Coordinates of C-alpha atoms in Angstrom, one line a residue:
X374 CA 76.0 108.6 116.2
X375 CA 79.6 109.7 115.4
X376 CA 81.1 108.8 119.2
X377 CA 79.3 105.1 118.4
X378 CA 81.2 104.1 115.0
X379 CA 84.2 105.1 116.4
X380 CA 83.7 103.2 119.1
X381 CA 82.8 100.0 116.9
X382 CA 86.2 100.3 114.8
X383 CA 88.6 98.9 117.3
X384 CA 85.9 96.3 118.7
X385 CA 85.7 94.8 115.3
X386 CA 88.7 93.1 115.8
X387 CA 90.2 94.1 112.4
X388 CA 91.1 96.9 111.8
X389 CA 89.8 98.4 109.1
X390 CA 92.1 100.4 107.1
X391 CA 91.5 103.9 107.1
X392 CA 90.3 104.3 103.4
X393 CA 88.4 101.4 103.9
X394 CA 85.8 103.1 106.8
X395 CA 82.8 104.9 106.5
X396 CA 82.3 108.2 106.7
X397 CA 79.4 109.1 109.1
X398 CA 76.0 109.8 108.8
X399 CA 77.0 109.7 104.9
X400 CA 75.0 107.6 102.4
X401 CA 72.8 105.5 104.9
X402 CA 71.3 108.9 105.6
X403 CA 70.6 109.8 101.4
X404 CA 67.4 108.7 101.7
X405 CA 65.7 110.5 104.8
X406 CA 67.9 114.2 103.4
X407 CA 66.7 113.6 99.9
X408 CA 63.0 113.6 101.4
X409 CA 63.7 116.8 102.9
X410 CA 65.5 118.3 99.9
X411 CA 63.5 118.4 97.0
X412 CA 66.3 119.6 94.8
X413 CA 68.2 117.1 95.8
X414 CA 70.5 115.9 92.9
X415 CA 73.4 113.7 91.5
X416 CA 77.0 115.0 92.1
X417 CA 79.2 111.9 91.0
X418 CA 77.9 108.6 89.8
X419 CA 80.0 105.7 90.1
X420 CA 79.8 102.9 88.0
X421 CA 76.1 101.8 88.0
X422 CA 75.6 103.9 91.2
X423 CA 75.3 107.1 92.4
X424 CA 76.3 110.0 94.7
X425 CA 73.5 112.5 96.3
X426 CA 74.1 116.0 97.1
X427 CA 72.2 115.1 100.1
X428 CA 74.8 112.0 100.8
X429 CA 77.7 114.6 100.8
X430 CA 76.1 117.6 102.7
X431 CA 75.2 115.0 105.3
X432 CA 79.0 113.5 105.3
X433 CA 80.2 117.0 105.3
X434 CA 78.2 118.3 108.0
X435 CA 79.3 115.6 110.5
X436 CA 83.0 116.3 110.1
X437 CA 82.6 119.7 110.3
X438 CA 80.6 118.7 113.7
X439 CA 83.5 116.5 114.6
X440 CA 85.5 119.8 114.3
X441 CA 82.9 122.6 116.1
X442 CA 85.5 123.0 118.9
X443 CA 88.5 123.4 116.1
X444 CA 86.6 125.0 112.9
X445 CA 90.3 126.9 112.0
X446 CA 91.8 123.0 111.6
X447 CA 89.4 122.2 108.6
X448 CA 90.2 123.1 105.1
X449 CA 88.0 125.5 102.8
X450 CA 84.3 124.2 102.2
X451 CA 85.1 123.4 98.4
X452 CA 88.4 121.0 99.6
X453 CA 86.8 119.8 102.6
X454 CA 83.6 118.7 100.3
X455 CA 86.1 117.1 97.2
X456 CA 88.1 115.0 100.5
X457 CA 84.7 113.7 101.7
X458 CA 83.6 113.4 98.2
X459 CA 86.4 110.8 97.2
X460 CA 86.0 108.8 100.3
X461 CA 82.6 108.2 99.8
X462 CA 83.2 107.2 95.7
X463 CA 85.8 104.8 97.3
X464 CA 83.5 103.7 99.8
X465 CA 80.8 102.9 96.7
X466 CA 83.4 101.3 95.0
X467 CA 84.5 98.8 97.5
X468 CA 80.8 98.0 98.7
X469 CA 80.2 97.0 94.9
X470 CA 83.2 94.6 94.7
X471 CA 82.3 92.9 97.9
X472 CA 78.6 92.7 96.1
X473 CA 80.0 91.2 92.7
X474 CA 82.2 88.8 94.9
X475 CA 79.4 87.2 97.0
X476 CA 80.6 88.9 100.2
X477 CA 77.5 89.9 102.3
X478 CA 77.3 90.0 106.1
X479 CA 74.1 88.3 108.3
X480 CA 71.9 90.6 110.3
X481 CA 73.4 87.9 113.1
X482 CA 76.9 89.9 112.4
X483 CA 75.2 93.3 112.4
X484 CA 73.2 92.4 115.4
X485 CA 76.3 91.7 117.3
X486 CA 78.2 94.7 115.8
X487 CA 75.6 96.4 117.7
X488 CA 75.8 94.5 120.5
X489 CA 79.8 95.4 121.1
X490 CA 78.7 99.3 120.0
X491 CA 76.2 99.1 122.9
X492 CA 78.8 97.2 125.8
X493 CA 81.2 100.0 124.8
X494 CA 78.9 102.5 125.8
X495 CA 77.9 100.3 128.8
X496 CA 74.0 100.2 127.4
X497 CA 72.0 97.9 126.7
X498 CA 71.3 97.7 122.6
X499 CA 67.6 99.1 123.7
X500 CA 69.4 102.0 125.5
X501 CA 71.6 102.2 122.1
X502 CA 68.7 102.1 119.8
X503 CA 67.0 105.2 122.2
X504 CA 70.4 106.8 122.0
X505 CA 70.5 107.3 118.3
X506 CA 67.2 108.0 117.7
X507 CA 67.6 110.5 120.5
X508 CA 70.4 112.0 118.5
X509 CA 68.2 112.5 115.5
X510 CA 69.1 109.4 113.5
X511 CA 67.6 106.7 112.2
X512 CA 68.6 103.4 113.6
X513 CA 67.9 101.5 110.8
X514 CA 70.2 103.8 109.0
X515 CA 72.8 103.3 111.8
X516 CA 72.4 99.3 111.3
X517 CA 73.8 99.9 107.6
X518 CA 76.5 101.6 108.4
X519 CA 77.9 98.7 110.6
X520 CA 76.6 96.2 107.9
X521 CA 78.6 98.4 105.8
X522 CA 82.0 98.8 107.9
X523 CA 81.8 95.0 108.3
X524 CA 81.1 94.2 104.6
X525 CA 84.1 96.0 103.9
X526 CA 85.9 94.5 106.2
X527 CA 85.7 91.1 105.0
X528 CA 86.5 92.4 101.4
X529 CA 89.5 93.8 103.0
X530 CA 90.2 90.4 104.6
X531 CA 89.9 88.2 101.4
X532 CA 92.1 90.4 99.3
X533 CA 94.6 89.9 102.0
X534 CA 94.2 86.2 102.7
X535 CA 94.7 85.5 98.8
X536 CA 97.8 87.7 98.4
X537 CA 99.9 88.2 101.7
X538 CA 102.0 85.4 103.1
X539 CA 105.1 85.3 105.2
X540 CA 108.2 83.4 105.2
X541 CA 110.9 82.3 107.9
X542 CA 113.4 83.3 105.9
X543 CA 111.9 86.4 105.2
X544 CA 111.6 87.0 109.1
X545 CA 115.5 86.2 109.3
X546 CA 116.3 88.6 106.6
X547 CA 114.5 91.4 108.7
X548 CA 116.3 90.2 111.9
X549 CA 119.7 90.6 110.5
X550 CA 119.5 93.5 108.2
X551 CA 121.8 96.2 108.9
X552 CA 118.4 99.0 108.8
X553 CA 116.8 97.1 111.2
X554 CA 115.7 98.9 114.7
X555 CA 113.4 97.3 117.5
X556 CA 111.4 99.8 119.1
X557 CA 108.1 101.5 118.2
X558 CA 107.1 105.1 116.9
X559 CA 103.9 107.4 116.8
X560 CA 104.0 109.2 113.6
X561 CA 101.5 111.5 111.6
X562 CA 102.2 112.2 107.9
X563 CA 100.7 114.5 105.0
X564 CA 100.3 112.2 101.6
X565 CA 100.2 114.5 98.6
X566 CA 99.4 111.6 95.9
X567 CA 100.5 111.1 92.4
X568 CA 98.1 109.3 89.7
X569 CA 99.2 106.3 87.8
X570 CA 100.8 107.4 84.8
X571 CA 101.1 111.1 85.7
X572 CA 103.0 113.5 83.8
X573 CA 106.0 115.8 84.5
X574 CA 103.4 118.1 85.1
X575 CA 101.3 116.4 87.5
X576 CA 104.2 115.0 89.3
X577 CA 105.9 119.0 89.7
X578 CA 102.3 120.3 90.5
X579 CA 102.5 117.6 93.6
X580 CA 105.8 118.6 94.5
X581 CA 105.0 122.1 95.0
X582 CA 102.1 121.3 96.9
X583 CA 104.3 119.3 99.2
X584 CA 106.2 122.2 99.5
X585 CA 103.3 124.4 100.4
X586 CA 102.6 122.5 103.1
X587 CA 106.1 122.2 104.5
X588 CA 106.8 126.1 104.5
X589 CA 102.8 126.2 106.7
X590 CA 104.3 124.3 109.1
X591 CA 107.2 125.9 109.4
X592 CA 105.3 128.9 109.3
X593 CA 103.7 127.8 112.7
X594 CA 100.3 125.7 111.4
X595 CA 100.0 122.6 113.5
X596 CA 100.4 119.8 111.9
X597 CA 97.6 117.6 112.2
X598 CA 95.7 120.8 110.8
X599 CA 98.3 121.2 107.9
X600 CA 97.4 117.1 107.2
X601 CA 93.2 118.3 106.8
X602 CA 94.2 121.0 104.5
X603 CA 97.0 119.4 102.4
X604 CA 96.7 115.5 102.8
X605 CA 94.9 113.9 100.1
X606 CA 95.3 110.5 102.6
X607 CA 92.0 108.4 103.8
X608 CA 93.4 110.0 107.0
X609 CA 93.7 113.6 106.0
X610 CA 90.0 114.3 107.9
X611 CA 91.5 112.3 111.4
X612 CA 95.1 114.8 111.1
X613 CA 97.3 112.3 109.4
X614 CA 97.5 110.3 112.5
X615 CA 99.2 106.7 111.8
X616 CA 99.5 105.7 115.2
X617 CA 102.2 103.8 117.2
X618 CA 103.8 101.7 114.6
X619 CA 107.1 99.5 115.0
X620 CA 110.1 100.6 113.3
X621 CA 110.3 97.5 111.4
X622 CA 106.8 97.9 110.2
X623 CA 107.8 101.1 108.3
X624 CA 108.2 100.8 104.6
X625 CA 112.4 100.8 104.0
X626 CA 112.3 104.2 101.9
X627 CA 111.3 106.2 105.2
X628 CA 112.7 104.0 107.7
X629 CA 116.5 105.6 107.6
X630 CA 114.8 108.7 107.9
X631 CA 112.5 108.5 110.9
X632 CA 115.7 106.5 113.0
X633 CA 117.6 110.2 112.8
X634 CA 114.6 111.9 113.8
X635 CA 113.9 113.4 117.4
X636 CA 110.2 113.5 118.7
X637 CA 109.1 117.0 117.3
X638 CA 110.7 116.5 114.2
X639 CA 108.9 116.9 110.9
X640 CA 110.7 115.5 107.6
X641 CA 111.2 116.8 104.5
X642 CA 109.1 115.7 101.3
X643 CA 109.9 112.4 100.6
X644 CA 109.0 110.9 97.3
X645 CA 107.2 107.5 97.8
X646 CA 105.5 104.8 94.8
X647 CA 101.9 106.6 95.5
X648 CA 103.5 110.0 96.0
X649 CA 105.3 112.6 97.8
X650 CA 105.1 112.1 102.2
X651 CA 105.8 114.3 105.2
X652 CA 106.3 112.5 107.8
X653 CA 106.3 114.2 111.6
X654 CA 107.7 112.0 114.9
X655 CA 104.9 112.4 117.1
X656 CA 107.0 109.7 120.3
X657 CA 108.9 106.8 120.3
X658 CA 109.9 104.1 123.0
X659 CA 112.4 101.5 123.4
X660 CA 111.5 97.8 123.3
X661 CA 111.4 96.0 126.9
X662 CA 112.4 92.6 127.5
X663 CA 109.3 90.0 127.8
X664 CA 110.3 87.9 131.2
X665 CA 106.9 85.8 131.9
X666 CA 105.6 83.0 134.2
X667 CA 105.6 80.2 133.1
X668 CA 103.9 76.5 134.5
X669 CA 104.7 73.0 134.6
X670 CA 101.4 70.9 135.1
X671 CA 99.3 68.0 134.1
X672 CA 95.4 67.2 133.9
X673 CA 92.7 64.9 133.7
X674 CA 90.2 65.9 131.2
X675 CA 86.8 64.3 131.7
X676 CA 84.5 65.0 128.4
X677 CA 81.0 64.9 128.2
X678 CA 79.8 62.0 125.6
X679 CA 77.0 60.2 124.1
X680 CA 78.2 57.2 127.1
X681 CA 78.6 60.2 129.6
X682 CA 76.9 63.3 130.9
X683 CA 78.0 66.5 132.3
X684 CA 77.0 65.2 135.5
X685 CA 78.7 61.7 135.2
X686 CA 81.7 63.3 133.8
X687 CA 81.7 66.1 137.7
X688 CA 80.9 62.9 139.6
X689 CA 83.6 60.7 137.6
X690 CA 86.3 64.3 138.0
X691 CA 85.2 64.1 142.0
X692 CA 85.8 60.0 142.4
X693 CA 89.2 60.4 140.8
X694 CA 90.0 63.5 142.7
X695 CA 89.3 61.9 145.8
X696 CA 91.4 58.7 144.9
X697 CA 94.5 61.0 144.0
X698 CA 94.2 63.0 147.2
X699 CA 92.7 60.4 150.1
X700 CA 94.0 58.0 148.3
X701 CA 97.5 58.8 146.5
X702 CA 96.4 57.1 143.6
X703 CA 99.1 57.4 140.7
X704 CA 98.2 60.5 138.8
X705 CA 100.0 59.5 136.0
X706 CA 98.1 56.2 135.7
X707 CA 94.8 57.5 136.6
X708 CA 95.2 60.0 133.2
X709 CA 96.7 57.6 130.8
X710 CA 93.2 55.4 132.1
X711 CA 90.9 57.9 132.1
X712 CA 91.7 61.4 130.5
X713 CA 89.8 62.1 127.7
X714 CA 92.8 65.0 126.2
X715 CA 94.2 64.1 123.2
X716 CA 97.1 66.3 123.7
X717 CA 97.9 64.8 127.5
X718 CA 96.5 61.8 127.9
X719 CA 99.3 59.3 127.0
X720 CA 101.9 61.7 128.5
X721 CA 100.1 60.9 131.7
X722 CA 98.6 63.8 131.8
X723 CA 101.9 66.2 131.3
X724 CA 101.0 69.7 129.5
X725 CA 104.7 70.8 129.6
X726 CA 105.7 73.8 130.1
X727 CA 103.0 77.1 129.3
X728 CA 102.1 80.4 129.8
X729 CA 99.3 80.8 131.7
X730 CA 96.7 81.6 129.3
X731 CA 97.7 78.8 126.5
X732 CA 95.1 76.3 128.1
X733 CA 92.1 78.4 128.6
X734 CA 91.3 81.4 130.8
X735 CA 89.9 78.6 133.3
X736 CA 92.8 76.6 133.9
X737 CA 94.6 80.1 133.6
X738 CA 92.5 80.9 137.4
X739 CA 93.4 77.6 138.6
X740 CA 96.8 77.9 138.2
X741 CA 97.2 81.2 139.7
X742 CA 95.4 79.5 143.0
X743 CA 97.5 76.4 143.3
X744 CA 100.7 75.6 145.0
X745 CA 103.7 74.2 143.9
X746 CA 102.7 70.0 143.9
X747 CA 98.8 70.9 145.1
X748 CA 95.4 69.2 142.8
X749 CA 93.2 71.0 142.3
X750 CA 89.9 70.5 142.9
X751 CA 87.1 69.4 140.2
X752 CA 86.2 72.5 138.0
X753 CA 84.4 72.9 134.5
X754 CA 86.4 74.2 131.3
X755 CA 84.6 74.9 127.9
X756 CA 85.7 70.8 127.1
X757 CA 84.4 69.4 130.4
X758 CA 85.7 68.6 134.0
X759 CA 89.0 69.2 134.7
X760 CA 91.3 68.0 137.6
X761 CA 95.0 69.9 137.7
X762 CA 98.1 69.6 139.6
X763 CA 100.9 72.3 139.3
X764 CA 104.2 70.8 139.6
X765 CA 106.2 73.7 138.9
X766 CA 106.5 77.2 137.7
X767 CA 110.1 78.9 136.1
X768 CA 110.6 82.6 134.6
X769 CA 111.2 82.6 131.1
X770 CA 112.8 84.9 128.6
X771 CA 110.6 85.0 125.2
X772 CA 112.0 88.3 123.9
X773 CA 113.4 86.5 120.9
X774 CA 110.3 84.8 120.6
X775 CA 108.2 87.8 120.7
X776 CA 110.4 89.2 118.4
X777 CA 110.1 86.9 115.6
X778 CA 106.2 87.3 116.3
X779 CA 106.2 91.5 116.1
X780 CA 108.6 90.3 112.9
X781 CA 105.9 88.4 111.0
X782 CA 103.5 90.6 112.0
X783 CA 105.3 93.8 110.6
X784 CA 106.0 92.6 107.2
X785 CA 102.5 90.7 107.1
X786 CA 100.8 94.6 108.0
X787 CA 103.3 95.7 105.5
X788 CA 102.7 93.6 102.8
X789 CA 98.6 93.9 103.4
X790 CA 98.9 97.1 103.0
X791 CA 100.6 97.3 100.0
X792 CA 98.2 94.5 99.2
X793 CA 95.0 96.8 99.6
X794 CA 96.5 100.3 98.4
X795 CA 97.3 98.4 94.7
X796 CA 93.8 96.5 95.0
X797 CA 91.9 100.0 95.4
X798 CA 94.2 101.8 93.0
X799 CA 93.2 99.3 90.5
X800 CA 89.9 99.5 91.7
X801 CA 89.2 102.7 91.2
X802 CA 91.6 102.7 87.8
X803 CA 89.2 100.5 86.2
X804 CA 86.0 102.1 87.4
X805 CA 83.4 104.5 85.7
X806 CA 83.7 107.7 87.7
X807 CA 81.7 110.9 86.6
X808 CA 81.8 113.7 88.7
X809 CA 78.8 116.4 87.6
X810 CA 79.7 119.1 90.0
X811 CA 82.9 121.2 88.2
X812 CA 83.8 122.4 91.2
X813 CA 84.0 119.0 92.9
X814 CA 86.0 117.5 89.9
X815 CA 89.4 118.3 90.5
X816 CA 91.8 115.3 91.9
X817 CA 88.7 113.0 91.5
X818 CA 88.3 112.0 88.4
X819 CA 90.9 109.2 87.5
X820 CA 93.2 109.6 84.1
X821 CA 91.2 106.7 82.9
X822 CA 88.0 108.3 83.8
X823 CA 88.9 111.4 81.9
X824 CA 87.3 110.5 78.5
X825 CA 83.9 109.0 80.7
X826 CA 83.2 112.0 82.8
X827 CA 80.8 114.6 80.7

């Protein structure tokens, strides 16, 4: 079932953040273990819920099948089993703000979740549903883990939507500052956190560890394997890996430091808000100029109405197109008269100038097929019947453009993140977390948990 959620991330379209996703074959699957374990018991419970020891064997046991072909990359059992013990507190925690909020997901949105799974395996969902069950799972089990991932994905979404905006000017300052660099980077990094309101203590003991990890490496551990042992990030379990990220989309206190880097490189520790980071360079690529196509044409847009079918509006497109063409009817006139675009219509039909896809992946087809001046003949758009004629096509520079666009982007990621890290920090700050286990306790329990926990 593992191969299938991973597959399902990317087609939801959102990008969950990595502390935000489920671990697999984790709680969905407490029930069915807890059957088969009568000694089953409580290792954490969190606020008016609770963790199984049959919840986090399960969750353990599928990243240490994740790993079979690399066992030496994991950590030892007892910090492998507090890692996947804090996700899934986190993962409880966020499920029950998205319940207190209202924020539930249809079995529509889970039936299409499985939908995209299946198409990414090129199955059918029957096919999918065998497949699972094949595997040993239960498929109803598999359906809440997507109702889960997407549940907290809109959570994710609203905190974001309510607290992350961006300004021009903001986009301006970016452009001109002095530290800014176009081009991306693919980094990995080891997050050794610090609690809220830590002492000099906790904040030395960090350091060290920090430390520790940077003489492993150095000592010849791979890195991704030195991020499963030492991270404490959501990522620590995926090797620290943050992906292909623009330069601009890296928080300022790092961003000097990975521009004098060289792919290979791995940085000192660098002391962040949430912590101490080692960051390594994994690649990095220049930005390339964004030259495209773009077209210079003008429609007639015939709409179906309650005064006209589908099949009056194709025979009305045809009578028109055959005026224009035998004819050499006025185009012009014949869309002011008749073309039911709002956008268009009283231009005589003029679209201005576009990139191909701006209008619709028909009228995208069409105007790869037409010649410069030609009309095209009748065809059917998601609005209607459509006649177009190109009248022109020019190369255009919108590296600028694009620029400003990766711009907003970057400090919109940037500030969502932030966003989420100091809605889940509060989160868990303000949350009842009691972990029974001792030897799951350490780096769980919050400071504000300490007087809670028995």
């Amino acid at each position: 079932m593992k191969r299938f959620l991973a597959l399902l991330l990317p087609a939801l379209a959102l990008a969950l953040p990595a502390h935000a996703q489920l671990l697999p074959n984790a709680s969905t699957n407490a029930a069915a273990a807890g059957q088969s374990n009568s000694l089953d018991r409580i290792v954490a419970v969190v606020n008016e819920d609770v963790i199984l020891q049959s919840e986090l064997n399960n969750a353990v046991r599928s990243i240490q099948q994740q790993y079979a072909s690399q066992p030496g990359q994991l950590p030892p059992l007892d910090v492998l089993q507090k890692q996947v013990l804090d996700r899934l507190i986190l993962m409880k925690l966020q499920l029950q703000k998205a319940d207190d909020q209202g924020v539930h997901v249809s079995d529509a949105q889970v039936d299409q979740a499985v939908a995209q799974v299946a198409q990414q395996n090129k199955m059918s969902a029957d096919q999918l549903r065998s497949e699972v069950q094949r595997s040993g799972e239960d498929f109803a089990a598999f359906r809440q883990q997507l109702a889960d991932q997407l549940t907290v994905q809109q959570l994710h979404q609203g905190v974001v939507h309510d607290s992350v905006s961006v300004t021009d000017s903001e986009i301006d300052n970016l452009l001109a500052s002095p530290s800014y660099k176009a081009g991306e980077v693919h980094l990995a990094h080891i997050q050794i956190s610090i609690p809220g309101g830590a002492d000099a203590a906790a904040i030395q003991a960090a350091a060290t560890k920090a430390e520790q990890a940077i003489n492993a490496i150095k000592g010849g551990m791979d890195f991704n394997a030195a991020a499963i042992r030492f991270s404490d990030a959501a990522d620590a379990l995926d090797g620290g890996d943050l992906g292909w990220r623009r330069m601009d989309e890296i928080p300022p206190a790092f961003a000097d430091t990975v521009a004098n880097m060289k792919s290979g490189d791995v940085s000192s520790a660098l002391r962040g808000p949430t912590g101490f980071h080692i960051l390594k360079l994994v690649g990095q690529r220049e930005p390339s100029k964004q030259i495209v196509t773009e077209y210079h044409a003008r429609q007639i847009l015939l709409k179906p109405s309650e005064l006209m079918t589908p099949e009056q509006a194709q025979q009305k497109a045809q009578e028109l197109y055959d005026q224009i063409v035998n004819k050499h009817a006025d185009f012009a006139k014949l869309a002011k008269d008749n073309s039911k675009d709002d956008t268009s219509a009283n231009l005589g039909g003029d679209m201005g100038w576009f990139a191909q896809q701006a209008w619709g992946s028909a009228v995208a087809q069409q105007l790869g097929q037409l010649k410069e001046n030609q009309v095209s003949q009748p065809f059917q758009t998601s609005d209607g019947w459509d006649i177009l004629q190109l009248l022109g096509t020019r190369k255009s520079d919108l590296t600028t453009q694009m620029e400003r666009d990766q711009a907003r982007q970057a400090i919109g990621n940037r500030k969502a993140e932030q966003a989420y890290d100091d809605f889940l920090r509060d989160l868990r700050a303000n949350a009842y977390i009691d972990v029974l286990v001792p030897t799951l306790r350490d780096d769980v329990n919050t400071p504000a948990d300490a007087g809670k926990a028995s």
